[in-house]
CSV table of C-alpha atoms in Angstrom, one decimal:
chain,number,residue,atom,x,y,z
A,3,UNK,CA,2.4,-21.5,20.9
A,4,UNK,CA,3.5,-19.0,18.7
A,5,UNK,CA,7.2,-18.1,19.0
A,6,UNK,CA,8.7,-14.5,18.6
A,7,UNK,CA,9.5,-14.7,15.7
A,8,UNK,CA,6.4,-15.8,13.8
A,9,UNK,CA,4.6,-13.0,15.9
A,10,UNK,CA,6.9,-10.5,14.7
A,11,UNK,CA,6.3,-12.2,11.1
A,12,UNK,CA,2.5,-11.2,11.7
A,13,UNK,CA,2.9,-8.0,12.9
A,14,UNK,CA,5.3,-7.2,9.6
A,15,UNK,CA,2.8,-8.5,7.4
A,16,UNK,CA,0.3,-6.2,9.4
A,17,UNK,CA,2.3,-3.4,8.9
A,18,UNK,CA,2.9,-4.6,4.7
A,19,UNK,CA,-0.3,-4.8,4.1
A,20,UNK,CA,-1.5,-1.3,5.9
A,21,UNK,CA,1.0,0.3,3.6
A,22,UNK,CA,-0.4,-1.1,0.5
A,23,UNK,CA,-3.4,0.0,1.5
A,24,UNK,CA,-2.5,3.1,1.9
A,25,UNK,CA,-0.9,3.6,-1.7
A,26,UNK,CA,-3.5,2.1,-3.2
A,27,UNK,CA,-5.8,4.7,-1.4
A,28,UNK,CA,-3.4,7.4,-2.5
A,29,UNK,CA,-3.3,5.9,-5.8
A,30,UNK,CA,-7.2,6.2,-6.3
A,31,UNK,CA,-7.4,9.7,-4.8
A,32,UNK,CA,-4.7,10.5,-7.2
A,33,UNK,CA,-7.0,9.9,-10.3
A,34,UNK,CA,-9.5,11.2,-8.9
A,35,UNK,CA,-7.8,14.5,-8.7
A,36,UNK,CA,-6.3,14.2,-12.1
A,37,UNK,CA,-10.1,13.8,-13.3
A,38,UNK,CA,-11.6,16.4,-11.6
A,39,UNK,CA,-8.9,18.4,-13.4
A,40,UNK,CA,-9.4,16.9,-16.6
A,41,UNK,CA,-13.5,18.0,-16.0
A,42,UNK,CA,-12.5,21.4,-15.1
A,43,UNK,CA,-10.5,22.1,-18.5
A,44,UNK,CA,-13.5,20.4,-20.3
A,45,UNK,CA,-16.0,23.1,-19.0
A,46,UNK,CA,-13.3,25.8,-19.5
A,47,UNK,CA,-12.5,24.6,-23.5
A,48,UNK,CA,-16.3,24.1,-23.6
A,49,UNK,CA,-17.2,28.0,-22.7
A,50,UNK,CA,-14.7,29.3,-24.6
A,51,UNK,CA,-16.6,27.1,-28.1
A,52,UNK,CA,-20.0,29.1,-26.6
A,53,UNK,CA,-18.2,32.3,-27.0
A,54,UNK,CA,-20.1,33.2,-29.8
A,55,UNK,CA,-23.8,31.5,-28.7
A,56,UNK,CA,-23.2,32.6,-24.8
A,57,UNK,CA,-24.3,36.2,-25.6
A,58,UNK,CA,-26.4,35.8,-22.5
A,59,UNK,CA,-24.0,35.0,-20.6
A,60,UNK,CA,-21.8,37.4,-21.8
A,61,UNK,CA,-24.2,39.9,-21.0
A,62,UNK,CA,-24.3,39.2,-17.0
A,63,UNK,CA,-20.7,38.5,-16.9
A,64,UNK,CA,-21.4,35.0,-16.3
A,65,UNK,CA,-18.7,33.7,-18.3
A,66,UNK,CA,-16.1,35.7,-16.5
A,67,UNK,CA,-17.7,34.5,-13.0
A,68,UNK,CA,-18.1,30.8,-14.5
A,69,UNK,CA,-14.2,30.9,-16.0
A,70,UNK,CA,-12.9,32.4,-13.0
A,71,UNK,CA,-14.4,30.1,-10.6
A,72,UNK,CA,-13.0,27.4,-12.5
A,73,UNK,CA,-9.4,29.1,-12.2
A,74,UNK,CA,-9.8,28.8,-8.8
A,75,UNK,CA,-11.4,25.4,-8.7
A,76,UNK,CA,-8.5,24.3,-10.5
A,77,UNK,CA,-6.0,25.7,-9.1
A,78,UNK,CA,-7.0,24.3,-5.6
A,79,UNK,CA,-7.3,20.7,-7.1
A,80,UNK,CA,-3.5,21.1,-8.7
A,81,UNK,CA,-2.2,22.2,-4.7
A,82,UNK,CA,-3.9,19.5,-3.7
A,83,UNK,CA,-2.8,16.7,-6.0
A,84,UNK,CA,0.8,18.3,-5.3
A,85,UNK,CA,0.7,17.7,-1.6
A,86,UNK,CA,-1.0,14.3,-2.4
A,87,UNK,CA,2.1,13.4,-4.7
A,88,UNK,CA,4.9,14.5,-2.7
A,89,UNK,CA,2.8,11.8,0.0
A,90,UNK,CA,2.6,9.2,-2.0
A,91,UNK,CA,6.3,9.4,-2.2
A,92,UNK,CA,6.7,9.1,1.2
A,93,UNK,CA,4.6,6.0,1.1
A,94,UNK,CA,6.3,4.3,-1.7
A,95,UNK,CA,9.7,4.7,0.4
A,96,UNK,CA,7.6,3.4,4.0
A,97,UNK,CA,6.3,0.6,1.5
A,98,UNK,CA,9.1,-0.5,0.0
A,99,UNK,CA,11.0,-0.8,3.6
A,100,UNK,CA,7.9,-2.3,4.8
A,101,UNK,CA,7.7,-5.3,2.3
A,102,UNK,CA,11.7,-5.6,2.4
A,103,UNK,CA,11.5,-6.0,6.7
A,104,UNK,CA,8.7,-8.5,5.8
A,105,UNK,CA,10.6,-10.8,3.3
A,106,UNK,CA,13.4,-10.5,5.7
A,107,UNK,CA,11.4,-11.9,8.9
A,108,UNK,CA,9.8,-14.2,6.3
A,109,UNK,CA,12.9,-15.8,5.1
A,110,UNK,CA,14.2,-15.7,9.2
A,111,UNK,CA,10.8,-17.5,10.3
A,112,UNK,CA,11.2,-20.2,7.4
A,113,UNK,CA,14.8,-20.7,8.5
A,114,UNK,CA,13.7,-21.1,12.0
A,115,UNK,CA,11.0,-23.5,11.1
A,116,UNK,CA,13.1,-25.6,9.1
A,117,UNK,CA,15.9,-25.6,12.1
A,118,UNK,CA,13.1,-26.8,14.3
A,119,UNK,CA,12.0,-29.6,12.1
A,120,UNK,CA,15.0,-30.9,11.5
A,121,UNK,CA,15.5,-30.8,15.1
A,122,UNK,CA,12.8,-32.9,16.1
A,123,UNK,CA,13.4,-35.3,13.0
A,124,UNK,CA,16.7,-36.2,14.8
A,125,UNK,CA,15.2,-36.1,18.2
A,126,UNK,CA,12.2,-38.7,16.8
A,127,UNK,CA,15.3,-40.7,15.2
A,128,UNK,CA,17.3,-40.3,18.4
A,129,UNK,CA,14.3,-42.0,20.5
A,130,UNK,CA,13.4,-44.7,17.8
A,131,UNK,CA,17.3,-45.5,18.0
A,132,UNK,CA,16.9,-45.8,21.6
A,133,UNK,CA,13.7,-47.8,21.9
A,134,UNK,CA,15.3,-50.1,19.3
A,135,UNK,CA,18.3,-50.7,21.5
A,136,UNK,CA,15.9,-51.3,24.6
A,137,UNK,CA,14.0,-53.6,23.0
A,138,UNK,CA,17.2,-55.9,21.6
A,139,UNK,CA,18.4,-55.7,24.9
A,140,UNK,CA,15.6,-57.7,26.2
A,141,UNK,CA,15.4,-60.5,23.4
């Protein structure tokens, strides 16, 4: 039977684990973001070099539609990663408590285990003693 303390030293670990996870999730999306961006200024520095062979394009306006969508585009990626940074510091800060609590009930639940052993090491020795004492009663 699992005592209170080792269930709470599951749950914690639960609870560690979930927010590594969830950095680690943050983390990927993250660099994700940073290489859509990345793409984004390729295509831009890349129409700007066809300035001088994108005379079709010119012509239609399709430069100015093509840079401007990627303005946009690029602009909605940099909100993004914003908001997805100023997360990921609020999951460092829950992580970082998280694996602290978890150490803690760790190092409780060790404590605990080795109380209890030692415990029933002196209550084995306790009954050997007494068995011992029965038995060279009786001879």
């Amino acid at each position: 039977m699992k005592t209170v303390l080792s269930q709470l030293e599951s749950i914690q670990e639960v609870k560690n684990l979930k927010s590594l996870r969830d950095l680690q999730e943050t983390a990927l999306r993250e660099a994700d973001l940073r290489q859509q961006i990345a793409t984004l200024s390729e295509h831009r520095n890349a129409c700007h070099a066809l300035e001088s062979d994108g005379q079709v394009m010119k012509s239609i306006g399709a430069d100015i539609l093509w840079l401007a969508w990627i303005d946009r585009r690029q602009s909605e990626l940099t909100v993004e990663l914003a908001k997805l940074l100023a997360r990921k510091e609020t999951l460092k800060i829950k992580s970082r408590k998280d694996t602290g609590r978890h150490a803690n009930i760790e190092e409780l639940a060790d404590k605990e285990r080795e109380r209890v052993k030692k415990h029933r090491a002196r209550l084995d020795l306790e009954r050997a003693i007494d068995v011992a004492q029965v038995v060279a009663t009786y001879r």
